[in-house]
Coordinates of C-alpha atoms in Angstrom, one line a residue:
Chain A
X1 CA 18.1 21.8 -21.2
X2 CA 19.9 18.8 -20.8
X3 CA 20.9 19.6 -17.2
X4 CA 17.0 19.9 -16.7
X5 CA 16.4 16.4 -18.2
X6 CA 19.1 14.9 -16.4
X7 CA 17.6 16.5 -12.7
X8 CA 14.5 15.4 -13.6
X9 CA 15.6 11.8 -14.7
X10 CA 17.7 11.6 -11.4
X11 CA 15.1 12.5 -9.2
X12 CA 12.7 10.1 -10.0
X13 CA 15.2 7.1 -10.0
X14 CA 16.2 8.3 -6.6
X15 CA 12.2 7.6 -5.7
X16 CA 12.1 3.9 -7.1
X17 CA 13.7 2.1 -3.9
X18 CA 10.8 2.9 -1.9
X19 CA 8.3 1.8 -4.1
X20 CA 6.6 -1.3 -5.0
X21 CA 4.3 -2.2 -8.0
X22 CA 0.5 -2.1 -7.6
X23 CA -1.5 -4.4 -9.4
X24 CA -3.4 -7.7 -8.3
X25 CA -2.2 -11.2 -6.8
X26 CA -4.2 -14.2 -6.3
X27 CA -3.4 -17.7 -4.7
X28 CA -6.5 -20.1 -4.5
X29 CA -5.6 -23.7 -3.6
X30 CA -8.2 -26.4 -2.2
X31 CA -8.5 -27.1 1.2
X32 CA -11.0 -29.7 3.4
X33 CA -13.3 -30.0 0.3
X34 CA -13.8 -26.3 0.1
X35 CA -11.8 -23.8 -2.1
X36 CA -9.9 -20.6 -0.6
X37 CA -9.2 -17.5 -2.6
X38 CA -7.1 -14.9 -1.4
X39 CA -6.7 -11.8 -3.2
X40 CA -4.4 -9.1 -2.5
X41 CA -3.2 -5.5 -3.8
X42 CA 0.6 -6.3 -4.3
X43 CA 1.4 -3.1 -1.8
X44 CA -0.1 -5.4 0.7
X45 CA -3.1 -4.3 0.8
X46 CA -6.4 -7.1 0.9
X47 CA -8.6 -7.0 -1.8
X48 CA -11.7 -6.0 0.4
X49 CA -14.9 -7.5 -1.4
X50 CA -13.0 -8.4 -4.5
X51 CA -15.7 -10.6 -6.5
X52 CA -14.4 -14.6 -7.0
X53 CA -15.8 -16.6 -9.7
X54 CA -15.0 -19.9 -10.3
X55 CA -15.5 -21.6 -14.1
X56 CA -15.0 -25.4 -15.0
X57 CA -12.1 -25.7 -18.2
X58 CA -15.3 -25.6 -20.1
X59 CA -16.3 -22.0 -19.2
X60 CA -19.1 -22.8 -17.0
X61 CA -19.4 -20.7 -14.0
X62 CA -19.9 -22.9 -10.7
X63 CA -20.4 -20.9 -8.6
X64 CA -19.1 -17.3 -7.1
X65 CA -19.0 -14.6 -4.0
X66 CA -17.3 -11.5 -2.5
X67 CA -14.4 -12.0 -0.5
X68 CA -14.4 -10.7 3.0
X69 CA -12.2 -7.8 4.7
X70 CA -9.5 -10.1 4.9
X71 CA -9.4 -10.6 0.6
X72 CA -10.1 -14.4 1.7
X73 CA -13.1 -16.0 -0.3
X74 CA -14.2 -19.6 1.2
X75 CA -16.7 -22.0 -0.6
X76 CA -17.2 -25.6 -0.5
X77 CA -16.6 -27.1 -3.8
X78 CA -19.6 -29.3 -5.0
X79 CA -19.3 -33.0 -4.2
X80 CA -20.0 -33.6 -8.4
X81 CA -17.4 -31.5 -9.3
X82 CA -15.2 -32.9 -6.3
X83 CA -15.2 -36.5 -7.9
X84 CA -14.8 -35.4 -11.4
X85 CA -12.2 -32.7 -10.3
X86 CA -11.5 -30.8 -13.5
X87 CA -8.9 -27.7 -13.6
X88 CA -11.1 -25.2 -12.2
X89 CA -10.3 -21.4 -13.4
X90 CA -10.5 -18.7 -10.4
X91 CA -11.4 -15.0 -11.3
X92 CA -10.9 -12.7 -9.0
X93 CA -12.5 -8.8 -10.0
X94 CA -11.3 -6.3 -7.8
X95 CA -13.0 -3.2 -9.1
X96 CA -11.8 -0.3 -10.8
X97 CA -10.3 -2.2 -13.5
X98 CA -8.2 -4.7 -11.5
X99 CA -8.6 -8.4 -12.7
X100 CA -6.5 -11.5 -12.4
X101 CA -7.2 -15.2 -12.6
X102 CA -5.1 -18.4 -11.7
X103 CA -6.4 -22.0 -12.6
X104 CA -6.4 -24.9 -9.9
X105 CA -5.0 -28.1 -11.6
X106 CA -7.6 -30.9 -10.8
X107 CA -5.0 -33.3 -9.8
X108 CA -4.0 -31.0 -7.0
X109 CA -7.8 -32.1 -5.5
X110 CA -8.6 -34.8 -6.9
X111 CA -10.2 -37.4 -4.7
X112 CA -8.4 -36.0 -2.0
X113 CA -10.9 -36.0 -0.1
X114 CA -13.1 -38.8 -0.4
X115 CA -9.5 -41.3 -0.1
X116 CA -8.9 -39.7 3.1
X117 CA -12.1 -41.0 4.5
X118 CA -12.2 -44.4 3.4
X119 CA -8.4 -44.8 4.9
X120 CA -9.9 -43.2 8.2
X121 CA -12.8 -46.0 8.3
X122 CA -11.0 -48.6 6.8
X123 CA -8.4 -48.1 9.9
X124 CA -11.5 -48.4 12.5
X125 CA -12.5 -51.2 11.1
X126 CA -9.5 -52.8 11.5
X127 CA -8.3 -51.6 14.7
X128 CA -11.8 -52.1 16.6
X129 CA -12.1 -55.9 16.7
X130 CA -8.4 -56.4 17.5
X131 CA -8.9 -53.8 20.9
X132 CA -12.3 -54.9 22.0
X133 CA -12.0 -58.0 24.8
X134 CA -16.0 -59.5 25.5
X135 CA -16.8 -60.5 28.8
X136 CA -20.7 -60.5 27.8
X137 CA -21.8 -60.3 24.2
X138 CA -24.2 -57.2 24.6
X139 CA -21.9 -55.9 26.8
X140 CA -18.7 -56.0 24.3
X141 CA -21.0 -54.5 21.7
X142 CA -22.1 -51.7 24.0
X143 CA -18.6 -51.0 25.0
X144 CA -16.7 -51.5 21.5
X145 CA -19.4 -48.5 20.4
X146 CA -18.8 -46.5 23.0
X147 CA -14.8 -46.8 22.4
X148 CA -15.4 -46.8 18.6
X149 CA -17.2 -43.4 19.6
X150 CA -14.6 -42.0 21.7
X151 CA -11.6 -43.0 19.1
X152 CA -13.7 -41.8 16.4
X153 CA -14.6 -38.1 18.5
X154 CA -10.3 -38.2 19.1
X155 CA -9.4 -38.6 16.3
X156 CA -11.5 -36.1 14.6
X157 CA -10.2 -33.1 17.3
X158 CA -6.7 -34.3 16.5
X159 CA -7.6 -33.8 12.7
X160 CA -8.9 -30.6 13.1
X161 CA -6.3 -29.2 15.4
X162 CA -3.6 -30.4 13.1
X163 CA -5.1 -29.1 10.1
X164 CA -5.5 -25.5 12.0
X165 CA -2.2 -25.9 13.2
X166 CA -0.3 -26.8 9.7
X167 CA -2.8 -24.3 8.5
X168 CA -1.3 -21.2 10.9
X169 CA 1.9 -21.9 10.5
X170 CA 1.8 -22.5 6.6
X171 CA -0.2 -19.2 6.2
X172 CA 3.2 -17.0 6.4
X173 CA 5.1 -18.7 4.4
X174 CA 2.2 -18.8 1.6
X175 CA 2.4 -15.6 1.8
X176 CA 5.8 -15.1 1.7
X177 CA 6.6 -17.5 -1.0
X178 CA 3.3 -15.1 -2.8
X179 CA 5.6 -11.8 -2.3
X180 CA 8.5 -13.4 -3.3
X181 CA 6.7 -14.6 -6.8
X182 CA 5.5 -11.1 -7.4
X183 CA 8.4 -9.3 -5.8
X184 CA 7.4 -6.5 -8.3
X185 CA 9.9 -4.3 -10.7
X186 CA 13.5 -4.1 -9.5
X187 CA 16.2 -1.5 -11.2
X188 CA 17.0 -3.6 -14.0
X189 CA 13.5 -3.5 -15.0
X190 CA 13.5 0.4 -14.3
X191 CA 16.5 1.0 -16.2
X192 CA 15.9 -1.0 -18.2
X193 CA 12.6 0.3 -19.2
X194 CA 14.3 4.1 -19.8
X195 CA 17.3 2.7 -21.4
X196 CA 14.3 1.4 -24.4
X197 CA 12.6 5.0 -24.0
X198 CA 16.1 6.7 -24.8
X199 CA 17.0 3.8 -27.6
X200 CA 14.2 4.2 -29.4
X201 CA 14.2 8.2 -29.4
X202 CA 17.7 7.9 -30.9
X203 CA 16.7 5.4 -33.5
X204 CA 13.9 8.0 -34.4
X205 CA 16.0 10.7 -34.4
X206 CA 18.6 8.6 -36.6
X207 CA 15.7 8.0 -39.3
X208 CA 14.6 11.3 -39.1
X209 CA 17.5 13.3 -39.2
X210 CA 17.8 15.2 -42.9
X211 CA 19.5 13.6 -45.3
X212 CA 22.9 12.7 -44.8
X213 CA 25.3 11.3 -47.5
X214 CA 26.0 7.7 -47.7
X215 CA 29.5 8.0 -48.0
X216 CA 31.5 9.9 -45.3
X217 CA 33.3 12.3 -46.7
X218 CA 37.0 12.5 -46.2
Chain B
X1 CA -5.4 3.5 -13.6
X2 CA -4.4 0.4 -15.6
X3 CA -7.0 -1.2 -16.3
X4 CA -5.9 -4.8 -16.5
X5 CA -6.4 -7.5 -19.1
X6 CA -9.9 -9.7 -19.4
X7 CA -11.8 -6.7 -18.0
X8 CA -12.7 -5.2 -21.1
X9 CA -15.4 -6.6 -24.1
X10 CA -13.8 -6.7 -27.6
X11 CA -15.8 -3.4 -28.9
X12 CA -14.3 -1.4 -26.0
X13 CA -10.5 -2.8 -26.7
X14 CA -10.8 -2.1 -30.6
X15 CA -12.5 1.4 -30.4
X16 CA -9.6 2.3 -27.4
X17 CA -6.7 1.0 -30.0
X18 CA -8.4 2.8 -33.3
X19 CA -9.1 6.0 -31.3
X20 CA -5.0 5.4 -30.1
X21 CA -4.0 4.8 -33.1
X22 CA -5.3 7.7 -34.8
X23 CA -3.8 10.1 -31.4
X24 CA -0.5 8.3 -32.0
X25 CA -0.3 9.1 -36.1
X26 CA -1.0 12.4 -35.4
X27 CA 1.5 12.9 -32.7
X28 CA 4.2 11.0 -34.4
X29 CA 3.6 14.1 -37.2
X30 CA 4.1 16.8 -34.4
X31 CA 7.1 14.9 -33.4
X32 CA 10.2 17.4 -34.3
X33 CA 13.7 16.8 -34.2
X34 CA 14.1 19.2 -30.9
X35 CA 11.3 17.8 -29.0
X36 CA 12.4 14.3 -29.2
X37 CA 14.6 14.5 -26.3
X38 CA 12.0 16.2 -23.7
X39 CA 9.4 13.4 -25.1
X40 CA 12.1 10.7 -24.1
X41 CA 13.0 12.5 -21.1
X42 CA 8.7 12.6 -19.7
X43 CA 8.2 8.7 -21.3
X44 CA 10.8 8.1 -18.9
X45 CA 9.4 10.1 -16.3
X46 CA 6.2 8.5 -16.6
X47 CA 7.0 5.3 -17.2
X48 CA 9.3 5.8 -13.4
X49 CA 6.0 7.6 -12.0
X50 CA 3.5 4.9 -11.6
X51 CA 6.5 2.8 -9.1
X52 CA 5.9 6.0 -6.9
X53 CA 3.2 5.7 -4.3
X54 CA 1.3 7.3 -2.1
X55 CA 0.3 5.4 1.3
X56 CA -3.7 6.3 1.4
X57 CA -5.3 4.5 4.5
X58 CA -4.5 1.1 3.7
X59 CA -4.2 1.0 0.3
X60 CA -1.7 3.3 -2.1
X61 CA -2.6 5.0 -5.6
X62 CA 0.7 5.5 -7.5
X63 CA 1.3 8.9 -9.4
X64 CA 0.5 8.9 -13.3
X65 CA 2.6 12.5 -14.2
X66 CA 0.5 12.5 -17.4
X67 CA -0.4 16.0 -16.8
X68 CA 3.0 17.3 -17.4
X69 CA 3.6 15.5 -20.7
X70 CA 0.6 17.0 -22.3
X71 CA 1.5 20.5 -21.2
X72 CA 5.0 20.2 -22.2
X73 CA 4.1 17.7 -25.1
X74 CA 0.9 18.4 -26.8
X75 CA 0.0 15.8 -29.4
X76 CA 3.4 14.0 -28.9
X77 CA 2.2 13.0 -25.8
X78 CA 0.3 9.8 -27.1
X79 CA 3.3 8.4 -28.6
X80 CA 5.5 9.3 -25.5
X81 CA 2.3 7.3 -23.1
X82 CA 1.9 4.4 -25.3
X83 CA 6.1 3.8 -25.3
X84 CA 5.8 4.3 -21.3
X85 CA 2.9 2.2 -21.0
X86 CA 3.9 -0.7 -23.1
X87 CA 6.9 -1.2 -21.2
X88 CA 5.1 -0.9 -18.4
X89 CA 3.3 -3.6 -19.3
X90 CA 6.1 -5.8 -20.6
X91 CA 8.2 -4.7 -17.9
X92 CA 6.3 -4.5 -15.0
X93 CA 3.3 -6.6 -15.8
X94 CA 0.6 -3.5 -15.0
X95 CA -2.4 -3.1 -17.3
X96 CA -2.0 -5.6 -20.5
X97 CA -0.8 -5.6 -24.5
X98 CA -4.6 -6.0 -25.2
X99 CA -5.7 -2.9 -23.1
X100 CA -2.8 -1.0 -24.3
X101 CA -5.0 0.9 -26.7
X102 CA -7.6 2.0 -24.0
X103 CA -5.2 2.8 -21.4
X104 CA -3.2 5.1 -23.9
X105 CA -6.2 7.1 -24.8
X106 CA -7.2 7.0 -21.3
X107 CA -4.2 9.3 -20.1
X108 CA -2.5 10.8 -23.1
X109 CA -6.4 12.3 -24.0
X110 CA -7.2 14.1 -20.5
X111 CA -3.4 15.2 -20.9
X112 CA -3.5 16.9 -24.2
X113 CA -6.5 18.5 -23.4
X114 CA -5.7 19.9 -20.3
X115 CA -2.3 21.2 -22.3
X116 CA -4.5 22.6 -25.2
X117 CA -7.6 24.2 -22.8
X118 CA -4.8 25.9 -20.2
X119 CA -2.6 27.4 -23.0
X120 CA -4.0 30.8 -22.9
X121 CA -4.0 30.7 -19.0
X122 CA -0.8 29.6 -19.0
X123 CA 0.7 32.5 -21.1
X124 CA -0.2 35.4 -18.6
X125 CA 2.4 34.9 -16.7
X126 CA 3.0 34.8 -12.7
X127 CA 0.2 32.7 -10.5
X128 CA -1.5 32.5 -13.5
X129 CA 1.1 30.3 -14.8
X130 CA 1.3 28.2 -11.6
X131 CA -2.2 27.8 -11.4
X132 CA -2.6 26.7 -14.8
X133 CA 0.3 24.2 -14.1
X134 CA -1.6 22.9 -10.7
X135 CA -5.2 22.5 -12.9
X136 CA -3.0 20.8 -15.7
X137 CA -1.9 18.3 -13.4
X138 CA -4.7 17.6 -11.3
X139 CA -7.2 17.9 -14.7
X140 CA -5.3 15.3 -15.9
X141 CA -5.3 12.7 -13.4
X142 CA -9.2 13.4 -13.1
X143 CA -10.1 13.0 -16.6
X144 CA -8.2 9.6 -16.5
X145 CA -10.0 8.6 -13.6
X146 CA -13.4 9.9 -15.7
X147 CA -12.0 7.9 -18.6
X148 CA -11.3 4.8 -17.1
X149 CA -15.0 5.1 -15.8
X150 CA -16.0 5.3 -19.1
X151 CA -14.4 2.1 -20.1
X152 CA -15.5 0.4 -17.1
X153 CA -19.5 1.5 -17.7
X154 CA -19.8 -1.2 -20.5
X155 CA -18.9 -3.9 -17.9
X156 CA -21.3 -4.8 -15.3
X157 CA -19.5 -2.2 -12.7
X158 CA -21.0 0.5 -14.2
X159 CA -20.4 4.0 -14.9
X160 CA -21.3 5.8 -11.4
X161 CA -20.0 3.1 -9.2
X162 CA -16.6 3.1 -10.7
X163 CA -16.1 6.6 -10.9
X164 CA -17.1 7.5 -7.4
X165 CA -14.4 4.9 -6.3
X166 CA -11.6 5.6 -8.7
X167 CA -12.2 9.4 -8.5
X168 CA -11.9 9.5 -4.6
X169 CA -8.9 7.0 -4.7
X170 CA -7.2 9.5 -6.8
X171 CA -7.8 12.8 -4.9
X172 CA -4.3 12.7 -3.0
X173 CA -3.1 11.7 -6.2
X174 CA -4.5 14.7 -8.0
X175 CA -3.1 17.0 -5.0
X176 CA 0.4 16.0 -5.2
X177 CA 0.3 16.0 -9.2
X178 CA -1.0 19.5 -9.4
X179 CA 2.1 20.4 -7.3
X180 CA 4.3 18.5 -8.9
X181 CA 3.4 20.3 -12.5
X182 CA 2.7 23.2 -10.9
X183 CA 6.6 23.5 -9.6
X184 CA 7.6 22.0 -12.8
X185 CA 5.6 24.4 -15.4
X186 CA 6.7 27.8 -13.0
X187 CA 10.6 26.2 -13.4
X188 CA 10.2 25.6 -17.0
X189 CA 8.1 29.1 -18.2
X190 CA 11.5 30.9 -16.2
X191 CA 14.6 28.6 -17.7
X192 CA 13.1 27.7 -20.9
X193 CA 9.6 28.9 -22.0
X194 CA 10.0 27.9 -25.5
X195 CA 9.4 23.9 -24.4
X196 CA 6.0 25.1 -23.2
X197 CA 5.1 27.1 -26.3
X198 CA 5.5 30.5 -24.4
X199 CA 8.8 32.0 -26.3
X200 CA 11.8 31.5 -28.0
X201 CA 14.7 29.2 -26.7
X202 CA 16.9 31.1 -24.0
X203 CA 19.4 31.1 -26.4
X204 CA 18.0 32.3 -29.6
X205 CA 16.3 35.4 -27.8
X206 CA 19.6 36.5 -26.6
X207 CA 21.1 36.3 -30.0
X208 CA 18.1 37.7 -31.8
X209 CA 18.7 40.8 -29.0
X210 CA 22.6 41.2 -29.6

């Protein structure tokens, strides 16, 4: 009997190192005025078609949508929300009882974009007159406008490229961080849980044991 | 199979908790000293079983092993599964504490139903015992999938959508658990028929015959 029990237990324990948890993971961040929500199962599979809802702090739904095949949902945040920057509650439902939520704090994205835009335009405003060398007033104006538009375009291009490159570089790190955060149960939890079960069984046995005299016999 | 927190509405949570409480109460009444060790072992098996994954295309599903608990323990499967699910919720963050009642009911009831319904088939011996084991393992998983779908029927997902999704995802699990339960039941029927309620303890039998 004990031998059977022990062999079953040993067999199940041997399977543990190859196992991983099966729950839902969620990361959400604000990028370029859009919220990006990535939902995945902890075994690595993307939560294809997960329903994503975004709520304001007061519980009203701001918008919702479905994640793509890669488990990523991306949607621009309405300007009014971007300005007031409330904490956003992101809820993702992958169906069949799998649901997870997280909070994107308001300060993470508060006035991020407006600031950046004003900064860019102010540097433009400052640099434009300094570099312009007018020979003729009309020609100078046209030249300045041309320079200005080229500069803006180049700046935009560089910004987009840098953003894309950074996103590409950071993506694996983000995943790794997520995997580390939800590494799943290890040997400690498994052995601990089994210990709890047997401890509880022992306790019940002790309590249910037929009445023994309180003072041990000598 | 673990429904997570926040999916179900309050009436479903309360109903699940109430029904599970009744089952656990009945199970504890049936839980005698002799069954304590098998109960603890099967609780451990169930607790660890959810970590064993069956790869299935891009995704994977985990084992449940509730059928074996139902066939060996009968109503005592309720407290056994409650404890295992509680520890999974606390240590593995599978499921959750508020949905513990619903999850316990969804997993334990089909297991017990299989144990009760297949008892007569189990007693017939030989190939029929093996068949009863397979049906018990597979049927308990199917029953749990259907109950999960039923629990979610009161959310906006609807019964049929969830039922199709969950049952389809668990067909390989049903086959694997059927085979595991079949092997375990055949082994127990030969070595310890008393654990399946099929006769007396081998040592007691030999004492009686001697």
